[in-house]
Coordinates of C-alpha atoms in Angstrom, one line a residue:
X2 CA 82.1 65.5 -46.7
X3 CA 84.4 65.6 -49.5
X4 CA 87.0 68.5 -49.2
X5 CA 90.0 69.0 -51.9
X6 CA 92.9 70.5 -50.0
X7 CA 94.8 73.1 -53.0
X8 CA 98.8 72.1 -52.0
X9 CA 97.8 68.9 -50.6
X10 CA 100.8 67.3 -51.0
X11 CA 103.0 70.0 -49.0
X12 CA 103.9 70.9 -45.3
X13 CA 100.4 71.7 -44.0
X14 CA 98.5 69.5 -46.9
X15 CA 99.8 66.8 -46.5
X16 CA 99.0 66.9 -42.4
X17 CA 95.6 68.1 -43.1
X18 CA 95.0 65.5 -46.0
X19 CA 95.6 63.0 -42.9
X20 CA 93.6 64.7 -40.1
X21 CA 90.6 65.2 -42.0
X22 CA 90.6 61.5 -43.3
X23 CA 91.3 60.3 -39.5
X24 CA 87.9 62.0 -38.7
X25 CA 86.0 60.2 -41.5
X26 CA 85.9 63.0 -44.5
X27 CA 87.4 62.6 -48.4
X28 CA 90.4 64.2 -48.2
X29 CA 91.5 64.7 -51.3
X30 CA 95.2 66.0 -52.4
X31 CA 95.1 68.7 -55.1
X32 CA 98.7 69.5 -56.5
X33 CA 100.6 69.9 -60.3
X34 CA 102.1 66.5 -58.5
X35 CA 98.2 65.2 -58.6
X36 CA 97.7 66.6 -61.9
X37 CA 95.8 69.9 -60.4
X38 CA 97.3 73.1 -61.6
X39 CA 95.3 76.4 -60.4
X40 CA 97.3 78.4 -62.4
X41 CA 96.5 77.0 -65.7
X42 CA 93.0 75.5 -64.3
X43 CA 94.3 71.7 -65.5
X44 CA 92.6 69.6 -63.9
X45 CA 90.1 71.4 -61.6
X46 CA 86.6 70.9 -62.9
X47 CA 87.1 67.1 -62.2
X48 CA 89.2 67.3 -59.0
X49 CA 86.2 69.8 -57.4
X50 CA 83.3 67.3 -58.4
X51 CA 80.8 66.8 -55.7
X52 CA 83.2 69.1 -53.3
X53 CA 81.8 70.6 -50.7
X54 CA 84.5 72.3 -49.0
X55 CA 87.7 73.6 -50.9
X56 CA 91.4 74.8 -48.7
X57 CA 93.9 76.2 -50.2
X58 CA 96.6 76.4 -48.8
X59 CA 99.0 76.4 -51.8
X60 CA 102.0 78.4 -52.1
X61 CA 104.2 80.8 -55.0
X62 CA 107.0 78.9 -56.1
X63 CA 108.7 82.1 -56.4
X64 CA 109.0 85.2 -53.7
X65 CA 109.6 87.4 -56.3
X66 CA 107.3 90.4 -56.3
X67 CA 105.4 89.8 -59.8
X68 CA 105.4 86.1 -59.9
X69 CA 104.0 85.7 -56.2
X70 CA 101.1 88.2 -57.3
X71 CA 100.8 86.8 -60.7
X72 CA 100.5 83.4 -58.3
X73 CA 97.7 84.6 -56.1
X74 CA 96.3 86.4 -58.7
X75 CA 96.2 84.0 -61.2
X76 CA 95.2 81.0 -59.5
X77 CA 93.0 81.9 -57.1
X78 CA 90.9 83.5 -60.0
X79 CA 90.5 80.2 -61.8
X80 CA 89.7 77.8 -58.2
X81 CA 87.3 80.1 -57.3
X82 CA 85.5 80.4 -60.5
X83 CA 86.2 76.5 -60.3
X84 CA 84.7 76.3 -57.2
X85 CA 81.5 78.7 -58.4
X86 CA 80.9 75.9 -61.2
X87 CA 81.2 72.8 -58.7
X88 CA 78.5 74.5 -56.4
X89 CA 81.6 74.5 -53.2
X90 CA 79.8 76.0 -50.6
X91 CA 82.8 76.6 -48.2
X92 CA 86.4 77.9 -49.1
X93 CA 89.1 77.8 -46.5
X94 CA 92.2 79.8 -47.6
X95 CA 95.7 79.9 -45.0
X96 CA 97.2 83.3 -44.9
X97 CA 99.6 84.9 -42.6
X98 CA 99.2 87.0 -39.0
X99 CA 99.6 90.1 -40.0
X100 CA 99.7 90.3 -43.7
X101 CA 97.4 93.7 -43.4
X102 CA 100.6 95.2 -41.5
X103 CA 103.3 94.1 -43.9
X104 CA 102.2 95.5 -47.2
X105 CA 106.2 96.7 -47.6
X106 CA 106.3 93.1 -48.5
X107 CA 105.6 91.9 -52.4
X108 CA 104.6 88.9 -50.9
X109 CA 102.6 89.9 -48.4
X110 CA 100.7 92.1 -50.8
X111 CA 100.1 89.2 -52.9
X112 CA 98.6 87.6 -49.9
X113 CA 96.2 90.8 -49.2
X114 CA 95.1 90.7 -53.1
X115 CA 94.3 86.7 -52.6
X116 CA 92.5 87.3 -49.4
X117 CA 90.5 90.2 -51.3
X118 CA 89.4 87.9 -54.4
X119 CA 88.0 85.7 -51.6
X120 CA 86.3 88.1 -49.9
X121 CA 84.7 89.6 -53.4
X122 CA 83.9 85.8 -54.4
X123 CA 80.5 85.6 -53.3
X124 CA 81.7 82.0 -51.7
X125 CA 81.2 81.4 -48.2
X126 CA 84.6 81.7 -46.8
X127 CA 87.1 81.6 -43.8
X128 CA 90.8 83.1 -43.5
X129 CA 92.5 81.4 -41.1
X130 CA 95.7 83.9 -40.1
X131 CA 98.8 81.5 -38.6
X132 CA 101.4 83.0 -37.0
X133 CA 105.3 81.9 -38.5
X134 CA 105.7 78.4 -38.5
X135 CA 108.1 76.5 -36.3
X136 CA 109.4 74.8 -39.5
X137 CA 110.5 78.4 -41.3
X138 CA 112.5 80.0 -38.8
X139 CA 115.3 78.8 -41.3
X140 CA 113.8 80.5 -44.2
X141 CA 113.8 83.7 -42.0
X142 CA 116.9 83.5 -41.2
X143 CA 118.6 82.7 -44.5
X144 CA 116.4 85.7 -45.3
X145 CA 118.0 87.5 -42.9
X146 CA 121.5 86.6 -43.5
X147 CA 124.6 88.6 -45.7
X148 CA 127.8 86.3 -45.3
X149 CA 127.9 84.8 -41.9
X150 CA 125.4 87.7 -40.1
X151 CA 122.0 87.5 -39.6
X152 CA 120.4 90.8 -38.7
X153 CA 117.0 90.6 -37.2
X154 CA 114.8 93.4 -35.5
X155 CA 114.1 92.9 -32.0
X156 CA 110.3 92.4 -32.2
X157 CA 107.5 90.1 -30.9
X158 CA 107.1 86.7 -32.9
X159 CA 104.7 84.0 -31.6
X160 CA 105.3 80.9 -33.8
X161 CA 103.6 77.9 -33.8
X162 CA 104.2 74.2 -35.1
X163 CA 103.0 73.1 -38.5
X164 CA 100.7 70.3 -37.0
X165 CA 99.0 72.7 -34.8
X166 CA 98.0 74.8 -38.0
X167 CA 96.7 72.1 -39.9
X168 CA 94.1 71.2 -37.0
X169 CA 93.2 74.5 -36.9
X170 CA 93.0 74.9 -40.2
X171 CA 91.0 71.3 -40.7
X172 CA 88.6 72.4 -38.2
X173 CA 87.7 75.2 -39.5
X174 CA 87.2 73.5 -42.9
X175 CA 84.5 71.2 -41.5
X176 CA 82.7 74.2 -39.7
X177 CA 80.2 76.8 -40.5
X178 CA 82.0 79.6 -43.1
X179 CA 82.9 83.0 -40.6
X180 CA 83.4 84.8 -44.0
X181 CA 85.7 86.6 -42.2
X182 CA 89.5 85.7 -40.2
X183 CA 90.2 83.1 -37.5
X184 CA 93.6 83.5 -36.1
X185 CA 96.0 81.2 -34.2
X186 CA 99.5 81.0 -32.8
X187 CA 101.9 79.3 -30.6
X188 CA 101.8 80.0 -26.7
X189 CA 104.6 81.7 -26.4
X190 CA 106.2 85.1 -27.5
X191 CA 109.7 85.4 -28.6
X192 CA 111.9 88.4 -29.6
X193 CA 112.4 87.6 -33.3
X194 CA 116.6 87.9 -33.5
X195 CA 116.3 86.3 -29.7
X196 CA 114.2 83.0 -31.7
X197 CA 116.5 83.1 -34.7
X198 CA 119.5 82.7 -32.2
X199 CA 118.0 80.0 -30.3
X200 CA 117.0 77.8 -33.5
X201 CA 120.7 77.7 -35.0
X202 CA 122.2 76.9 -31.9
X203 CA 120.2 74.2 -32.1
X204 CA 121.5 73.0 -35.4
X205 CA 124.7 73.8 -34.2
X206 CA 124.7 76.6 -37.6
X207 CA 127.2 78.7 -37.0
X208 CA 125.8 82.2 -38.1
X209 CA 126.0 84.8 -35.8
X210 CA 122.7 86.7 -35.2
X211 CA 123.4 90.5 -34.5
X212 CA 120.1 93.0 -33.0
X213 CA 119.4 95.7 -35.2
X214 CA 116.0 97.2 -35.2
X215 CA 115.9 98.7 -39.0
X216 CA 116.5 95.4 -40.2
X217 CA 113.7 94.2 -42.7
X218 CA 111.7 91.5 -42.8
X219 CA 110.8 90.1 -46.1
X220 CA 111.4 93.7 -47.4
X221 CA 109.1 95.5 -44.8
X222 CA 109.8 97.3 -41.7
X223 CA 108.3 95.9 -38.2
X224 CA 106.9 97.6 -35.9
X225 CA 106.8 95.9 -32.2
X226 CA 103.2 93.7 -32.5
X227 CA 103.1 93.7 -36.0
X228 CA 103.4 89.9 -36.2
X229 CA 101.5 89.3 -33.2
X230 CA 98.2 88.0 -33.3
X231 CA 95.0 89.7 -31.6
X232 CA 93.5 89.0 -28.5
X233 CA 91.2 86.5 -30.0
X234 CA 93.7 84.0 -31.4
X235 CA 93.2 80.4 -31.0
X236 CA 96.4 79.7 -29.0
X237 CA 97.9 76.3 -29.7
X238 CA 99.7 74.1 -27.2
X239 CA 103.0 72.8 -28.6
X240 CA 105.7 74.9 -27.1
X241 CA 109.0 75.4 -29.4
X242 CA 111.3 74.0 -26.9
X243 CA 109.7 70.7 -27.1
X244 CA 109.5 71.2 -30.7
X245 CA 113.2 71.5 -31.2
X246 CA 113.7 68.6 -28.7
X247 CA 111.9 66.4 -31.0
X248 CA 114.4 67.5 -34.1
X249 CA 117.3 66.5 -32.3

């Protein structure tokens, strides 16, 4: 089947471009790069001919509170009107564990309003909910960070690597639509300031991470499972230690 991956060029994309071609589908990359732009609609009548499956799993260039809603917004409006046109009869859309939790967050509220225009489409859909990846414990803790400190709350995280989401994520595509959320995470649970700590030792960064449970994340207060997935989560294999072996 042909499927056009929205953000097809990026961290996930680019791996799901690849599996889904290794199984025999057309893959096909959908970016500003590839001259697809959801947020002015360039581009997207022709990319979404003869799709039958569209995933998006694009992301705000910006964090900032009203351009990553104007983002979601904005250009999730025009694909799925896109799609509507194009007769798509599946769309696959990558959000975040816990995004229902964190609505402190501008950006995770931004991710609610995307997952509602989905829902309200009329477009067969799945939401597939990813814990953190791997690959961003950086972002969280130059997130985290004033001067050389890091202050994270001591809650549960249970990340998982990037290649393990695209899998998920590119089986779900070629699958029956669960107009509904399919979540998935590493095999492991970590104390978030516990992870962080871990992850820069590794790099040899030398930021000291202090405990302090009122410490936000991403603007929004935790509570102890609130980035935990549910007890239904596809749990994927890769375990972080062998991750961060393989980055050395």
């Amino acid at each position: 089947m042909k499927v056009v991956v929205i953000g097809g060029t990026g961290l996930i994309g680019s791996k799901l471009v690849a599996k889904l071609k290794e199984h025999g589908h057309e893959a096909v990359p959908a970016a500003p790069n590839t001259g697809v732009n959801t947020l002015t609609g360039e581009g997207l009548a022709e990319v979404l001919a003869g799709a039958s499956v569209v995933v998006d799993v694009s992301n705000s260039p910006s964090f900032a509170d009203d351009a990553v809603m104007e983002f979601f917004r904005t250009s999730t409006t025009n694909l799925l009107k896109a799609e509507a046109d194009a007769g798509v009869t599946h769309h696959v859309a990558l959000s975040v564990v816990g995004t229902e939790r964190l609505q402190e967050s501008g950006y995770f509220r931004a991710k609610q309003a995307q997952e509602g225009l989905i829902k309200d489409s009329g477009i067969p859909y799945s939401i597939v909910h990813a814990t953190q990846f791997f690959e961003f414990m950086k972002g969280i803790a130059d997130s985290a960070t004033d001067g050389d400190t890091v202050r994270l709350a001591p809650i549960k995280i249970q990340p998982i690597y990037s290649d393990d989401v695209a899998a998920t994520v590119g089986r779900t595509a070629v699958g029956t639509p669960v107009n509904g959320v399919v979540e998935v995470a590493g095999p492991e649970a970590f104390q978030l300031d516990e992870l962080i700590r871990k992850g820069l030792a590794a790099k040899n960064d030398p930021r000291t991470v202090v405990t302090d449970a009122h410490a936000p994340y991403f603007g929004a207060q935790l509570q102890e499972t609130t980035l935990l997935p549910g007890p239904d989560a596809h749990i994927a294999e890769t375990r972080f230690a062998d991750w961060l072996a393989q980055q050395q």
